[in-house]
Amino acid sequence: MIGFALRRFLGAIPTLFVIVTLAFFMMRAAPGGPFDGERKLPPEVERNIKAAYNLDKPLGEQYLIYLGKVAQGDLGPSYKNKDFTVVRLIATGLPVSARLGLCAMALALLLGTLLGVMAALKQNHWEDYSVMGIAMLGITIPTFVTAPILTLLFGIYLGWLPVGGWSGGALPNMVLPVTVLALPQIAIVARMMRGSMVEVLRANYIRTARAKGLPATRIVLAHALRAAALPLVSYLGPALAAILTGSLVVENIFGLPGIGRYFIQGALNRDYTLVMGVVICYATLIILLNFLADIAYGILDPRVRLS
Amino acid sequence: MSATGQTLKAAVELKGRSLWVDARARLLRNRAAVTGIVILAAITALALLAPLLSSYAYDEVNYDIITCAPGWWPWHAACTAPGHLFGTDAVGRDLFVRVLYGARVSLAVGLVATLVSLLIGVLYGATAGYLGGRIDGLMMRIVDVLYSLPFVFFVIILMVVFDRNFFLLFIAIGAVEWLTMARIVRGQTLSLKHKEFIEAARAGGVSPFAIITRHIVPNVVGPVMVYVTLTVPGVILTESFLSFLGLGIQEPLTSWGVLISDGADQMETAPWMLLFPALFMAVTLFCFNFIGDGLRDALDPKDR
């Protein structure tokens, strides 16, 4: 088991390395530097600024310096938000984003599993068809459409929920963003759960459990669900990636102070270090969750470890 | 004697149905897929004929009719503009023609980026699958690594770095979407490469490149087509997502993402600005999904 975990961990490092490298060189390939403002700076001032940010050194050296700093957890100063380091910006935004993302993930897993199991148990009945129809809607319609439409409906016409703002994470402020983030994931989880549940319900050990007279709820909850939920574990990584992508939209529409919003602002302002820092932060999160999911999968399904 | 001859003839006639004829018949029997094709064809036709269908240009500004509802709008609105089927936007441009021009951009991005992903994915996957062994292992390992990257963020970086270059957008999205295609094609190639006709080609001295392009690629068309119809909506979504965030298509050009973004800004006073582009995009995405599902059922009989 430890060997398996170590192997997976070593596999994750090159990925992170590739990300940092790609991000660095793409940013450096940009025409124009971060300090090219409307007004041209005097050459000696520009030289000093460049020296302060190591921009006067050869590209290879800059890259090594950056790698070394990233390894120490230093993502550099933000070019556009004066007096802020990227790490500090991320540290202020992360709690908001994390709270949003975790709530959405929990909602998606809970509701998605429930709907998927329901659909599988009522396979080819109207319950199944309606759940799968709604799931199709949820998968097809993107967050940047559902977010304004739900806001229009519940925030403006009905006036039940605030249309934006964070207010320290108050529950009414969370409802719409979390719902919008979770909707596509609920749909995907429901589809996956239905598929694997239908398959599992046909397995021999389920027939055995039925034959020995176990109550139906026990068969579903204790026997079938455990096996059927396995694919969900490996979906956790992609789900997090999707939620992070969605959070870019959601945080911007609802005006929430999370890192998704910093990322978009940074991208629009050409704040290179901030954008790079956020991408590295996101990538680390995704890789970390993928790693944990792999380990969990290995524990839950010993067949994986051997192959 | 003649009876036997007739049965034989009948049998021969029955046998004359190729996989594609069969698949087309199955596809045409699928009501959701056919509806999808018809609606999509209609939207494409509207998009292509956009300049003929409206007397307004897509960038024609008119400050007398800012955010006016269409003439038939039944709910309350500050003003109406009877000549404009979908109303007007925040600078008085005709929304109908803008939605159709948005359709042009979105569909074009969908097609071009999908073609890019098709080209890279099919060649990469076929090469990996055909060569096999260590090269295959290395090539697929690269795909695995790229797969776990948060790719949308890299497209965003690219758009920032190269100042929202229109063509780069096409290529960048296409370069993101080829990974799954490569995996599918590789799997198919692995199962194909030990078939007799490939062995015959190899025995005849055909070069590996020619075998890949002339014998393997044509035989993976089925699954690839299914995946293509599912890639197009994915690409349209990505483009709209970027444009919505202000990182994609630039004014005065437009795409559904830009229009939805503008609409979301004005939705309290002018909900039509949000509803029409959103509706068009959602319907298009649905059509592609139905067509993709239909194609999969039609081409892959074992799944039914």
PDB file of N, CA and C in Angstrom, chain A residues 212-290:
ATOM      1  N   LYS A 212     -31.371 -14.553  -0.184  1.00  0.00           N
ATOM      2  CA  LYS A 212     -31.368 -14.927   1.233  1.00  0.00           C
ATOM      3  C   LYS A 212     -32.312 -14.056   2.028  1.00  0.00           C
ATOM      4  N   GLY A 213     -33.081 -13.197   1.332  1.00  0.00           N
ATOM      5  CA  GLY A 213     -34.194 -12.514   1.974  1.00  0.00           C
ATOM      6  C   GLY A 213     -33.842 -11.225   2.679  1.00  0.00           C
ATOM      7  N   LEU A 214     -32.755 -10.585   2.314  1.00  0.00           N
ATOM      8  CA  LEU A 214     -32.429  -9.293   2.938  1.00  0.00           C
ATOM      9  C   LEU A 214     -33.446  -8.243   2.500  1.00  0.00           C
ATOM     10  N   PRO A 215     -33.750  -7.297   3.388  1.00  0.00           N
ATOM     11  CA  PRO A 215     -34.672  -6.221   3.000  1.00  0.00           C
ATOM     12  C   PRO A 215     -34.054  -5.367   1.877  1.00  0.00           C
ATOM     13  N   ALA A 216     -34.914  -4.848   1.015  1.00  0.00           N
ATOM     14  CA  ALA A 216     -34.456  -4.135  -0.177  1.00  0.00           C
ATOM     15  C   ALA A 216     -33.578  -2.935   0.172  1.00  0.00           C
ATOM     16  N   THR A 217     -33.950  -2.193   1.225  1.00  0.00           N
ATOM     17  CA  THR A 217     -33.161  -1.004   1.571  1.00  0.00           C
ATOM     18  C   THR A 217     -31.748  -1.402   1.955  1.00  0.00           C
ATOM     19  N   ARG A 218     -31.622  -2.532   2.654  1.00  0.00           N
ATOM     20  CA  ARG A 218     -30.300  -2.963   3.074  1.00  0.00           C
ATOM     21  C   ARG A 218     -29.465  -3.396   1.868  1.00  0.00           C
ATOM     22  N   ILE A 219     -30.105  -4.072   0.938  1.00  0.00           N
ATOM     23  CA  ILE A 219     -29.382  -4.498  -0.262  1.00  0.00           C
ATOM     24  C   ILE A 219     -28.845  -3.268  -1.003  1.00  0.00           C
ATOM     25  N   VAL A 220     -29.727  -2.267  -1.165  1.00  0.00           N
ATOM     26  CA  VAL A 220     -29.320  -1.090  -1.919  1.00  0.00           C
ATOM     27  C   VAL A 220     -28.237  -0.322  -1.182  1.00  0.00           C
ATOM     28  N   LEU A 221     -28.465  -0.057   0.113  1.00  0.00           N
ATOM     29  CA  LEU A 221     -27.550   0.817   0.841  1.00  0.00           C
ATOM     30  C   LEU A 221     -26.237   0.126   1.187  1.00  0.00           C
ATOM     31  N   ALA A 222     -26.310  -1.119   1.659  1.00  0.00           N
ATOM     32  CA  ALA A 222     -25.091  -1.760   2.153  1.00  0.00           C
ATOM     33  C   ALA A 222     -24.336  -2.507   1.060  1.00  0.00           C
ATOM     34  N   HIS A 223     -25.067  -3.143   0.134  1.00  0.00           N
ATOM     35  CA  HIS A 223     -24.372  -3.994  -0.832  1.00  0.00           C
ATOM     36  C   HIS A 223     -24.115  -3.277  -2.154  1.00  0.00           C
ATOM     37  N   ALA A 224     -25.184  -2.746  -2.731  1.00  0.00           N
ATOM     38  CA  ALA A 224     -25.056  -2.195  -4.082  1.00  0.00           C
ATOM     39  C   ALA A 224     -24.333  -0.852  -4.080  1.00  0.00           C
ATOM     40  N   LEU A 225     -24.734   0.025  -3.186  1.00  0.00           N
ATOM     41  CA  LEU A 225     -24.218   1.394  -3.210  1.00  0.00           C
ATOM     42  C   LEU A 225     -22.700   1.411  -3.044  1.00  0.00           C
ATOM     43  N   ARG A 226     -22.204   0.527  -2.196  1.00  0.00           N
ATOM     44  CA  ARG A 226     -20.773   0.539  -1.919  1.00  0.00           C
ATOM     45  C   ARG A 226     -19.967   0.275  -3.190  1.00  0.00           C
ATOM     46  N   ALA A 227     -20.426  -0.712  -3.956  1.00  0.00           N
ATOM     47  CA  ALA A 227     -19.702  -1.024  -5.195  1.00  0.00           C
ATOM     48  C   ALA A 227     -19.973   0.022  -6.272  1.00  0.00           C
ATOM     49  N   ALA A 228     -21.210   0.511  -6.297  1.00  0.00           N
ATOM     50  CA  ALA A 228     -21.581   1.433  -7.366  1.00  0.00           C
ATOM     51  C   ALA A 228     -20.918   2.789  -7.201  1.00  0.00           C
ATOM     52  N   ALA A 229     -20.552   3.125  -5.964  1.00  0.00           N
ATOM     53  CA  ALA A 229     -19.983   4.454  -5.721  1.00  0.00           C
ATOM     54  C   ALA A 229     -18.510   4.543  -6.111  1.00  0.00           C
ATOM     55  N   LEU A 230     -17.903   3.392  -6.436  1.00  0.00           N
ATOM     56  CA  LEU A 230     -16.473   3.406  -6.753  1.00  0.00           C
ATOM     57  C   LEU A 230     -16.081   4.369  -7.871  1.00  0.00           C
ATOM     58  N   PRO A 231     -16.794   4.366  -9.006  1.00  0.00           N
ATOM     59  CA  PRO A 231     -16.400   5.296 -10.074  1.00  0.00           C
ATOM     60  C   PRO A 231     -16.442   6.753  -9.614  1.00  0.00           C
ATOM     61  N   LEU A 232     -17.284   7.051  -8.641  1.00  0.00           N
ATOM     62  CA  LEU A 232     -17.380   8.414  -8.126  1.00  0.00           C
ATOM     63  C   LEU A 232     -16.049   8.883  -7.584  1.00  0.00           C
ATOM     64  N   VAL A 233     -15.333   7.967  -6.919  1.00  0.00           N
ATOM     65  CA  VAL A 233     -14.063   8.337  -6.293  1.00  0.00           C
ATOM     66  C   VAL A 233     -13.093   8.872  -7.341  1.00  0.00           C
ATOM     67  N   SER A 234     -13.039   8.160  -8.491  1.00  0.00           N
ATOM     68  CA  SER A 234     -12.088   8.634  -9.500  1.00  0.00           C
ATOM     69  C   SER A 234     -12.630   9.852 -10.232  1.00  0.00           C
ATOM     70  N   TYR A 235     -13.906  10.175 -10.047  1.00  0.00           N
ATOM     71  CA  TYR A 235     -14.439  11.377 -10.679  1.00  0.00           C
ATOM     72  C   TYR A 235     -14.148  12.629  -9.848  1.00  0.00           C
ATOM     73  N   LEU A 236     -13.695  12.442  -8.594  1.00  0.00           N
ATOM     74  CA  LEU A 236     -13.489  13.600  -7.716  1.00  0.00           C
ATOM     75  C   LEU A 236     -12.526  14.625  -8.325  1.00  0.00           C
ATOM     76  N   GLY A 237     -11.437  14.145  -8.918  1.00  0.00           N
ATOM     77  CA  GLY A 237     -10.451  15.058  -9.507  1.00  0.00           C
ATOM     78  C   GLY A 237     -11.048  15.927 -10.609  1.00  0.00           C
ATOM     79  N   PRO A 238     -11.599  15.294 -11.671  1.00  0.00           N
ATOM     80  CA  PRO A 238     -12.259  16.087 -12.709  1.00  0.00           C
ATOM     81  C   PRO A 238     -13.369  16.989 -12.154  1.00  0.00           C
ATOM     82  N   ALA A 239     -14.087  16.514 -11.144  1.00  0.00           N
ATOM     83  CA  ALA A 239     -15.159  17.332 -10.579  1.00  0.00           C
ATOM     84  C   ALA A 239     -14.588  18.607  -9.986  1.00  0.00           C
ATOM     85  N   LEU A 240     -13.462  18.464  -9.265  1.00  0.00           N
ATOM     86  CA  LEU A 240     -12.849  19.658  -8.673  1.00  0.00           C
ATOM     87  C   LEU A 240     -12.400  20.622  -9.772  1.00  0.00           C
ATOM     88  N   ALA A 241     -11.799  20.074 -10.842  1.00  0.00           N
ATOM     89  CA  ALA A 241     -11.369  20.930 -11.943  1.00  0.00           C
ATOM     90  C   ALA A 241     -12.554  21.693 -12.522  1.00  0.00           C
ATOM     91  N   ALA A 242     -13.668  20.977 -12.695  1.00  0.00           N
ATOM     92  CA  ALA A 242     -14.861  21.616 -13.265  1.00  0.00           C
ATOM     93  C   ALA A 242     -15.398  22.696 -12.324  1.00  0.00           C
ATOM     94  N   ILE A 243     -15.387  22.400 -11.022  1.00  0.00           N
ATOM     95  CA  ILE A 243     -15.911  23.377 -10.069  1.00  0.00           C
ATOM     96  C   ILE A 243     -15.020  24.612 -10.019  1.00  0.00           C
ATOM     97  N   LEU A 244     -13.699  24.392 -10.093  1.00  0.00           N
ATOM     98  CA  LEU A 244     -12.787  25.546 -10.107  1.00  0.00           C
ATOM     99  C   LEU A 244     -13.030  26.410 -11.338  1.00  0.00           C
ATOM    100  N   THR A 245     -13.194  25.754 -12.501  1.00  0.00           N
ATOM    101  CA  THR A 245     -13.477  26.503 -13.722  1.00  0.00           C
ATOM    102  C   THR A 245     -14.784  27.271 -13.564  1.00  0.00           C
ATOM    103  N   GLY A 246     -15.793  26.586 -13.034  1.00  0.00           N
ATOM    104  CA  GLY A 246     -17.084  27.242 -12.829  1.00  0.00           C
ATOM    105  C   GLY A 246     -16.984  28.396 -11.859  1.00  0.00           C
ATOM    106  N   SER A 247     -16.086  28.263 -10.867  1.00  0.00           N
ATOM    107  CA  SER A 247     -15.996  29.317  -9.857  1.00  0.00           C
ATOM    108  C   SER A 247     -15.495  30.623 -10.463  1.00  0.00           C
ATOM    109  N   LEU A 248     -14.748  30.539 -11.597  1.00  0.00           N
ATOM    110  CA  LEU A 248     -14.339  31.775 -12.270  1.00  0.00           C
ATOM    111  C   LEU A 248     -15.569  32.587 -12.633  1.00  0.00           C
ATOM    112  N   VAL A 249     -16.556  31.908 -13.224  1.00  0.00           N
ATOM    113  CA  VAL A 249     -17.788  32.576 -13.639  1.00  0.00           C
ATOM    114  C   VAL A 249     -18.599  33.017 -12.430  1.00  0.00           C
ATOM    115  N   VAL A 250     -18.793  32.075 -11.511  1.00  0.00           N
ATOM    116  CA  VAL A 250     -19.692  32.340 -10.385  1.00  0.00           C
ATOM    117  C   VAL A 250     -19.173  33.483  -9.516  1.00  0.00           C
ATOM    118  N   GLU A 251     -17.869  33.460  -9.232  1.00  0.00           N
ATOM    119  CA  GLU A 251     -17.334  34.521  -8.383  1.00  0.00           C
ATOM    120  C   GLU A 251     -17.428  35.877  -9.051  1.00  0.00           C
ATOM    121  N   ASN A 252     -17.296  35.886 -10.392  1.00  0.00           N
ATOM    122  CA  ASN A 252     -17.418  37.156 -11.098  1.00  0.00           C
ATOM    123  C   ASN A 252     -18.849  37.654 -11.149  1.00  0.00           C
ATOM    124  N   ILE A 253     -19.787  36.756 -11.426  1.00  0.00           N
ATOM    125  CA  ILE A 253     -21.186  37.185 -11.531  1.00  0.00           C
ATOM    126  C   ILE A 253     -21.720  37.653 -10.188  1.00  0.00           C
ATOM    127  N   PHE A 254     -21.430  36.886  -9.134  1.00  0.00           N
ATOM    128  CA  PHE A 254     -21.991  37.229  -7.830  1.00  0.00           C
ATOM    129  C   PHE A 254     -21.095  38.176  -7.036  1.00  0.00           C
ATOM    130  N   GLY A 255     -19.955  38.542  -7.614  1.00  0.00           N
ATOM    131  CA  GLY A 255     -19.071  39.466  -6.921  1.00  0.00           C
ATOM    132  C   GLY A 255     -18.533  38.925  -5.609  1.00  0.00           C
ATOM    133  N   LEU A 256     -18.036  37.692  -5.629  1.00  0.00           N
ATOM    134  CA  LEU A 256     -17.507  37.088  -4.400  1.00  0.00           C
ATOM    135  C   LEU A 256     -15.992  37.245  -4.380  1.00  0.00           C
ATOM    136  N   PRO A 257     -15.425  37.538  -3.214  1.00  0.00           N
ATOM    137  CA  PRO A 257     -13.980  37.806  -3.142  1.00  0.00           C
ATOM    138  C   PRO A 257     -13.122  36.542  -3.090  1.00  0.00           C
ATOM    139  N   GLY A 258     -13.255  35.662  -4.069  1.00  0.00           N
ATOM    140  CA  GLY A 258     -12.468  34.422  -4.085  1.00  0.00           C
ATOM    141  C   GLY A 258     -11.309  34.511  -5.060  1.00  0.00           C
ATOM    142  N   ILE A 259     -10.525  33.424  -5.191  1.00  0.00           N
ATOM    143  CA  ILE A 259      -9.368  33.506  -6.080  1.00  0.00           C
ATOM    144  C   ILE A 259      -9.768  33.489  -7.541  1.00  0.00           C
ATOM    145  N   GLY A 260     -10.928  32.950  -7.864  1.00  0.00           N
ATOM    146  CA  GLY A 260     -11.370  32.966  -9.261  1.00  0.00           C
ATOM    147  C   GLY A 260     -11.470  34.389  -9.776  1.00  0.00           C
ATOM    148  N   ARG A 261     -11.935  35.267  -8.906  1.00  0.00           N
ATOM    149  CA  ARG A 261     -12.090  36.655  -9.306  1.00  0.00           C
ATOM    150  C   ARG A 261     -10.724  37.328  -9.477  1.00  0.00           C
ATOM    151  N   TYR A 262      -9.792  37.006  -8.556  1.00  0.00           N
ATOM    152  CA  TYR A 262      -8.431  37.532  -8.703  1.00  0.00           C
ATOM    153  C   TYR A 262      -7.836  37.082 -10.018  1.00  0.00           C
ATOM    154  N   PHE A 263      -8.107  35.825 -10.360  1.00  0.00           N
ATOM    155  CA  PHE A 263      -7.530  35.265 -11.572  1.00  0.00           C
ATOM    156  C   PHE A 263      -7.999  36.049 -12.797  1.00  0.00           C
ATOM    157  N   ILE A 264      -9.316  36.273 -12.876  1.00  0.00           N
ATOM    158  CA  ILE A 264      -9.844  36.971 -14.045  1.00  0.00           C
ATOM    159  C   ILE A 264      -9.355  38.417 -14.070  1.00  0.00           C
ATOM    160  N   GLN A 265      -9.356  39.065 -12.904  1.00  0.00           N
ATOM    161  CA  GLN A 265      -8.848  40.440 -12.863  1.00  0.00           C
ATOM    162  C   GLN A 265      -7.382  40.477 -13.273  1.00  0.00           C
ATOM    163  N   GLY A 266      -6.626  39.512 -12.748  1.00  0.00           N
ATOM    164  CA  GLY A 266      -5.211  39.433 -13.094  1.00  0.00           C
ATOM    165  C   GLY A 266      -5.025  39.232 -14.585  1.00  0.00           C
ATOM    166  N   ALA A 267      -5.871  38.350 -15.170  1.00  0.00           N
ATOM    167  CA  ALA A 267      -5.762  38.074 -16.599  1.00  0.00           C
ATOM    168  C   ALA A 267      -6.101  39.320 -17.408  1.00  0.00           C
ATOM    169  N   LEU A 268      -7.124  40.067 -16.988  1.00  0.00           N
ATOM    170  CA  LEU A 268      -7.515  41.261 -17.732  1.00  0.00           C
ATOM    171  C   LEU A 268      -6.496  42.379 -17.574  1.00  0.00           C
ATOM    172  N   ASN A 269      -5.815  42.436 -16.416  1.00  0.00           N
ATOM    173  CA  ASN A 269      -4.827  43.486 -16.158  1.00  0.00           C
ATOM    174  C   ASN A 269      -3.412  43.078 -16.533  1.00  0.00           C
ATOM    175  N   ARG A 270      -3.236  41.876 -17.050  1.00  0.00           N
ATOM    176  CA  ARG A 270      -1.903  41.346 -17.344  1.00  0.00           C
ATOM    177  C   ARG A 270      -1.004  41.325 -16.112  1.00  0.00           C
ATOM    178  N   ASP A 271      -1.588  40.913 -14.996  1.00  0.00           N
ATOM    179  CA  ASP A 271      -0.789  40.763 -13.782  1.00  0.00           C
ATOM    180  C   ASP A 271      -0.214  39.347 -13.801  1.00  0.00           C
ATOM    181  N   TYR A 272       0.965  39.213 -14.468  1.00  0.00           N
ATOM    182  CA  TYR A 272       1.470  37.877 -14.779  1.00  0.00           C
ATOM    183  C   TYR A 272       1.713  37.003 -13.564  1.00  0.00           C
ATOM    184  N   THR A 273       2.352  37.577 -12.549  1.00  0.00           N
ATOM    185  CA  THR A 273       2.690  36.730 -11.401  1.00  0.00           C
ATOM    186  C   THR A 273       1.435  36.221 -10.720  1.00  0.00           C
ATOM    187  N   LEU A 274       0.421  37.076 -10.648  1.00  0.00           N
ATOM    188  CA  LEU A 274      -0.828  36.661 -10.004  1.00  0.00           C
ATOM    189  C   LEU A 274      -1.471  35.515 -10.784  1.00  0.00           C
ATOM    190  N   VAL A 275      -1.566  35.692 -12.118  1.00  0.00           N
ATOM    191  CA  VAL A 275      -2.191  34.654 -12.941  1.00  0.00           C
ATOM    192  C   VAL A 275      -1.436  33.337 -12.805  1.00  0.00           C
ATOM    193  N   MET A 276      -0.094  33.423 -12.892  1.00  0.00           N
ATOM    194  CA  MET A 276       0.702  32.216 -12.768  1.00  0.00           C
ATOM    195  C   MET A 276       0.518  31.569 -11.407  1.00  0.00           C
ATOM    196  N   GLY A 277       0.509  32.402 -10.376  1.00  0.00           N
ATOM    197  CA  GLY A 277       0.348  31.879  -9.020  1.00  0.00           C
ATOM    198  C   GLY A 277      -0.973  31.157  -8.857  1.00  0.00           C
ATOM    199  N   VAL A 278      -2.046  31.753  -9.386  1.00  0.00           N
ATOM    200  CA  VAL A 278      -3.351  31.118  -9.236  1.00  0.00           C
ATOM    201  C   VAL A 278      -3.400  29.803 -10.007  1.00  0.00           C
ATOM    202  N   VAL A 279      -2.822  29.788 -11.221  1.00  0.00           N
ATOM    203  CA  VAL A 279      -2.824  28.541 -11.991  1.00  0.00           C
ATOM    204  C   VAL A 279      -2.064  27.461 -11.225  1.00  0.00           C
ATOM    205  N   ILE A 280      -0.908  27.824 -10.654  1.00  0.00           N
ATOM    206  CA  ILE A 280      -0.132  26.838  -9.901  1.00  0.00           C
ATOM    207  C   ILE A 280      -0.926  26.350  -8.696  1.00  0.00           C
ATOM    208  N   CYS A 281      -1.599  27.279  -8.030  1.00  0.00           N
ATOM    209  CA  CYS A 281      -2.400  26.924  -6.854  1.00  0.00           C
ATOM    210  C   CYS A 281      -3.518  25.960  -7.251  1.00  0.00           C
ATOM    211  N   TYR A 282      -4.243  26.293  -8.330  1.00  0.00           N
ATOM    212  CA  TYR A 282      -5.320  25.421  -8.807  1.00  0.00           C
ATOM    213  C   TYR A 282      -4.780  24.051  -9.182  1.00  0.00           C
ATOM    214  N   ALA A 283      -3.674  24.055  -9.950  1.00  0.00           N
ATOM    215  CA  ALA A 283      -3.119  22.786 -10.416  1.00  0.00           C
ATOM    216  C   ALA A 283      -2.709  21.913  -9.240  1.00  0.00           C
ATOM    217  N   THR A 284      -2.093  22.539  -8.228  1.00  0.00           N
ATOM    218  CA  THR A 284      -1.691  21.769  -7.048  1.00  0.00           C
ATOM    219  C   THR A 284      -2.903  21.145  -6.387  1.00  0.00           C
ATOM    220  N   LEU A 285      -3.970  21.930  -6.257  1.00  0.00           N
ATOM    221  CA  LEU A 285      -5.188  21.410  -5.636  1.00  0.00           C
ATOM    222  C   LEU A 285      -5.714  20.204  -6.409  1.00  0.00           C
ATOM    223  N   ILE A 286      -5.769  20.358  -7.748  1.00  0.00           N
ATOM    224  CA  ILE A 286      -6.328  19.283  -8.568  1.00  0.00           C
ATOM    225  C   ILE A 286      -5.458  18.033  -8.478  1.00  0.00           C
ATOM    226  N   ILE A 287      -4.123  18.250  -8.557  1.00  0.00           N
ATOM    227  CA  ILE A 287      -3.217  17.100  -8.491  1.00  0.00           C
ATOM    228  C   ILE A 287      -3.321  16.422  -7.135  1.00  0.00           C
ATOM    229  N   LEU A 288      -3.414  17.247  -6.085  1.00  0.00           N
ATOM    230  CA  LEU A 288      -3.521  16.700  -4.729  1.00  0.00           C
ATOM    231  C   LEU A 288      -4.776  15.851  -4.597  1.00  0.00           C
ATOM    232  N   LEU A 289      -5.901  16.378  -5.091  1.00  0.00           N
ATOM    233  CA  LEU A 289      -7.149  15.636  -4.960  1.00  0.00           C
ATOM    234  C   LEU A 289      -7.101  14.361  -5.807  1.00  0.00           C
ATOM    235  N   ASN A 290      -6.498  14.455  -7.012  1.00  0.00           N
ATOM    236  CA  ASN A 290      -6.353  13.262  -7.849  1.00  0.00           C
ATOM    237  C   ASN A 290      -5.553  12.197  -7.117  1.00  0.00           C
TER     238      ASN A 290
END
